[in-house]
Amino acid sequence: FSQTRLDSLWHLRKNLEEASQLKQAQDDWCAKGSDNTAEFPDDLSKELLVDILRGRVNVSVTSSMSHSKVNKVFYSNSHSYETVDYNNLAQLTNQFRFHISTIHHAHEAYLTIPRLKQFFGGPPAAAIFATNARYKLESFRGSEYAPYILTENGIMTTCVSDHPVLNSQYLLFEAQQTYMYGLNMSSALKTVT
């Protein structure tokens, strides 16, 4: 198939596996020390992934998988709207032992809090709209109460504007809406600062 969630997961896993093998080859090369006469194993198309596996890159997952060429280079982009996406990402982080710091457009994250807490390195933050979740089928199960539910369960939550979707000039209104739907004033302000 083309540009489906199944394709995305397959390509991500394939590229991470190749990067894992390259990382091991590089580690073996370095372990031999100064007596090593072989050429350093390198592949520029996997360089970013190797750095992710080494913990040198802060991974933030967005919702633009269909625009990236994951079969060539991993741009740390993946659809992340639906509950199945969080399960898939959790599997990858645990299999390859890397941390995801933030998931953007995580409108259904409030439905999978126990799974978010199983991500390698701790749960990622959820970057969402305060009340503008139901703008397409993928995010139809979003909730105005999601920031409150996530925050109350220890998941860092941030509100985004995706300017020009919501004018970033009015980002403070996102915090006001989270307050309207249950967050205390301090937590609401933290979602935009």
Tab-separated table of C-alpha atoms in Angstrom:
chain	number	residue	atom	x	y	z
A	1	PHE	CA	0.000	0.000	0.000
A	2	SER	CA	1.077	3.604	-0.209
A	3	GLN	CA	1.168	6.160	2.599
A	4	THR	CA	-0.836	4.202	5.141
A	5	ARG	CA	-0.157	3.772	8.842
A	6	LEU	CA	0.997	0.221	8.159
A	7	ASP	CA	3.481	1.468	5.543
A	8	SER	CA	4.757	4.152	7.893
A	9	LEU	CA	5.364	1.703	10.700
A	10	TRP	CA	7.073	-0.773	8.363
A	11	HIS	CA	9.377	1.910	6.905
A	12	LEU	CA	10.198	3.308	10.341
A	13	ARG	CA	11.022	-0.123	11.742
A	14	LYS	CA	13.085	-1.074	8.648
A	15	ASN	CA	15.100	2.150	8.784
A	16	LEU	CA	15.599	1.923	12.534
A	17	GLU	CA	16.822	-1.662	12.180
A	18	GLU	CA	19.333	-0.606	9.514
A	19	ALA	CA	20.468	2.303	11.676
A	20	SER	CA	20.823	-0.019	14.662
A	21	GLN	CA	23.104	-2.289	12.632
A	22	LEU	CA	25.144	0.718	11.452
A	23	LYS	CA	25.437	1.992	15.036
A	24	GLN	CA	26.727	-1.414	16.158
A	25	ALA	CA	29.256	-1.484	13.296
A	26	GLN	CA	30.464	1.998	14.294
A	27	ASP	CA	30.726	0.976	17.950
A	28	ASP	CA	32.712	-2.138	16.976
A	29	TRP	CA	35.010	-0.011	14.799
A	30	CYS	CA	35.655	2.412	17.658
A	31	ALA	CA	36.275	-0.429	20.122
A	32	LYS	CA	39.225	-1.639	18.008
A	33	GLY	CA	41.047	1.608	18.795
A	34	SER	CA	43.938	3.186	16.945
A	35	ASP	CA	45.069	-0.111	15.421
A	36	ASN	CA	41.982	-0.135	13.214
A	37	THR	CA	42.856	0.137	9.512
A	38	ALA	CA	39.341	-0.376	8.128
A	39	GLU	CA	37.272	2.524	6.844
A	40	PHE	CA	34.780	3.933	9.336
A	41	PRO	CA	31.308	2.492	8.597
A	42	ASP	CA	29.009	5.335	7.613
A	43	ASP	CA	25.811	5.958	5.687
A	44	LEU	CA	24.648	9.565	5.456
A	45	SER	CA	21.046	8.472	4.848
A	46	LYS	CA	21.084	6.802	8.296
A	47	GLU	CA	23.144	9.413	10.156
A	48	LEU	CA	20.124	11.082	11.785
A	49	LEU	CA	18.704	7.746	12.906
A	50	VAL	CA	22.011	6.647	14.413
A	51	ASP	CA	22.134	9.927	16.327
A	52	ILE	CA	18.556	9.315	17.532
A	53	LEU	CA	19.568	5.855	18.744
A	54	ARG	CA	22.573	7.376	20.521
A	55	GLY	CA	20.267	9.891	22.261
A	56	ARG	CA	21.793	12.911	20.539
A	57	VAL	CA	18.596	14.045	18.776
A	58	ASN	CA	15.431	15.239	20.456
A	59	VAL	CA	12.580	13.550	18.592
A	60	SER	CA	9.289	15.380	18.213
A	61	VAL	CA	6.678	13.496	16.242
A	62	THR	CA	4.383	15.526	13.992
A	63	SER	CA	1.535	14.632	11.700
A	64	SER	CA	3.149	14.991	8.290
A	65	MET	CA	4.139	11.424	7.402
A	66	SER	CA	2.591	11.641	3.963
A	67	HIS	CA	5.031	14.420	3.050
A	68	SER	CA	8.259	12.743	4.162
A	69	LYS	CA	10.297	10.121	2.352
A	70	VAL	CA	10.785	7.653	5.167
A	71	ASN	CA	12.096	4.942	2.893
A	72	LYS	CA	15.221	7.080	2.372
A	73	VAL	CA	15.648	9.184	5.519
A	74	PHE	CA	13.846	9.241	8.846
A	75	TYR	CA	12.583	12.763	9.544
A	76	SER	CA	11.020	11.824	12.902
A	77	ASN	CA	7.564	12.473	11.440
A	78	SER	CA	4.615	10.165	11.824
A	79	HIS	CA	0.868	10.368	11.945
A	80	SER	CA	0.007	10.629	15.589
A	81	TYR	CA	-3.690	11.322	15.803
A	82	GLU	CA	-5.206	7.963	16.659
A	83	THR	CA	-4.738	5.529	19.525
A	84	VAL	CA	-3.118	2.930	17.249
A	85	ASP	CA	-0.378	5.452	16.446
A	86	TYR	CA	0.650	5.763	20.094
A	87	ASN	CA	0.796	1.994	20.423
A	88	ASN	CA	3.000	1.726	17.328
A	89	LEU	CA	5.306	4.511	18.496
A	90	ALA	CA	5.595	2.964	21.964
A	91	GLN	CA	6.617	-0.346	20.380
A	92	LEU	CA	9.312	1.370	18.306
A	93	THR	CA	10.725	3.381	21.214
A	94	ASN	CA	11.008	0.277	23.366
A	95	GLN	CA	12.379	-1.965	20.622
A	96	PHE	CA	15.085	0.526	19.597
A	97	ARG	CA	15.450	2.308	22.958
A	98	PHE	CA	15.008	5.964	21.997
A	99	HIS	CA	12.881	8.673	23.566
A	100	ILE	CA	10.193	10.774	21.911
A	101	SER	CA	9.861	14.121	23.656
A	102	THR	CA	6.631	15.380	22.080
A	103	ILE	CA	3.778	14.075	19.968
A	104	HIS	CA	2.025	16.780	17.988
A	105	HIS	CA	-1.688	16.615	17.178
A	106	ALA	CA	-2.087	14.019	19.920
A	107	HIS	CA	-5.847	14.451	20.079
A	108	GLU	CA	-6.585	10.884	21.174
A	109	ALA	CA	-3.680	10.685	23.628
A	110	TYR	CA	-6.044	11.167	26.544
A	111	LEU	CA	-7.536	7.753	25.669
A	112	THR	CA	-4.180	5.944	25.932
A	113	ILE	CA	-2.505	7.351	29.040
A	114	PRO	CA	-1.256	3.953	30.319
A	115	ARG	CA	0.364	3.289	26.919
A	116	LEU	CA	1.971	6.751	26.839
A	117	LYS	CA	3.592	5.967	30.166
A	118	GLN	CA	5.180	2.871	28.586
A	119	PHE	CA	7.237	4.874	26.058
A	120	PHE	CA	10.970	4.337	26.445
A	121	GLY	CA	12.425	7.148	28.543
A	122	GLY	CA	9.043	8.268	29.884
A	123	PRO	CA	5.863	9.626	28.387
A	124	PRO	CA	6.074	12.181	25.587
A	125	ALA	CA	4.405	15.550	25.945
A	126	ALA	CA	1.134	15.993	24.059
A	127	ALA	CA	0.886	19.050	21.805
A	128	ILE	CA	-2.756	19.655	20.908
A	129	PHE	CA	-5.398	22.268	20.227
A	130	ALA	CA	-7.437	23.143	23.311
A	131	THR	CA	-10.811	22.792	21.608
A	132	ASN	CA	-10.209	22.483	17.859
A	133	ALA	CA	-9.729	18.719	17.643
A	134	ARG	CA	-12.591	17.564	15.450
A	135	TYR	CA	-11.494	19.129	12.177
A	136	LYS	CA	-11.075	15.811	10.330
A	137	LEU	CA	-11.905	12.154	10.735
A	138	GLU	CA	-8.540	11.198	12.249
A	139	SER	CA	-9.054	13.544	15.156
A	140	PHE	CA	-12.785	13.096	15.572
A	141	ARG	CA	-12.461	11.527	19.039
A	142	GLY	CA	-10.552	14.526	20.391
A	143	SER	CA	-11.993	16.156	23.485
A	144	GLU	CA	-12.072	19.608	25.024
A	145	TYR	CA	-11.234	17.843	28.291
A	146	ALA	CA	-8.073	16.226	26.877
A	147	PRO	CA	-5.644	18.844	28.314
A	148	TYR	CA	-7.193	18.398	31.761
A	149	ILE	CA	-7.191	14.595	31.596
A	150	LEU	CA	-3.609	14.436	30.310
A	151	THR	CA	-2.285	16.928	32.850
A	152	GLU	CA	-4.078	15.251	35.748
A	153	ASN	CA	-2.419	11.970	34.746
A	154	GLY	CA	1.098	13.381	34.634
A	155	ILE	CA	1.402	13.894	30.873
A	156	MET	CA	2.910	17.275	29.974
A	157	THR	CA	0.447	19.073	27.728
A	158	THR	CA	1.038	22.023	25.479
A	159	CYS	CA	-1.453	23.895	23.323
A	160	VAL	CA	-0.479	24.821	19.795
A	161	SER	CA	-1.870	27.147	17.165
A	162	ASP	CA	-0.525	25.585	13.958
A	163	HIS	CA	-0.566	29.111	12.609
A	164	PRO	CA	-2.459	29.935	10.407
A	165	VAL	CA	-4.957	27.221	11.493
A	166	LEU	CA	-5.397	29.237	14.663
A	167	ASN	CA	-3.780	32.659	14.624
A	168	SER	CA	-0.741	32.408	16.909
A	169	GLN	CA	-1.439	35.945	18.061
A	170	TYR	CA	-4.325	34.475	20.072
A	171	LEU	CA	-2.471	31.519	21.602
A	172	LEU	CA	-3.345	32.718	25.095
A	173	PHE	CA	-6.976	31.948	24.257
A	174	GLU	CA	-5.968	28.278	24.050
A	175	ALA	CA	-4.889	28.470	27.689
A	176	GLN	CA	-8.156	30.157	28.583
A	177	GLN	CA	-10.076	27.317	26.986
A	178	THR	CA	-8.132	24.674	28.912
A	179	TYR	CA	-9.077	26.572	32.066
A	180	MET	CA	-12.716	26.558	30.966
A	181	TYR	CA	-12.539	22.757	30.637
A	182	GLY	CA	-10.964	21.975	33.993
A	183	LEU	CA	-7.304	22.974	34.302
A	184	ASN	CA	-6.373	25.284	37.154
A	185	MET	CA	-4.976	28.700	36.200
A	186	SER	CA	-1.337	27.752	36.700
A	187	SER	CA	-1.565	24.559	34.649
A	188	ALA	CA	-3.561	26.352	31.943
A	189	LEU	CA	-0.879	29.027	31.591
A	190	LYS	CA	1.827	26.334	31.427
A	191	THR	CA	0.177	24.894	28.302
A	192	VAL	CA	1.280	27.966	26.317
A	193	THR	CA	4.492	29.039	28.067
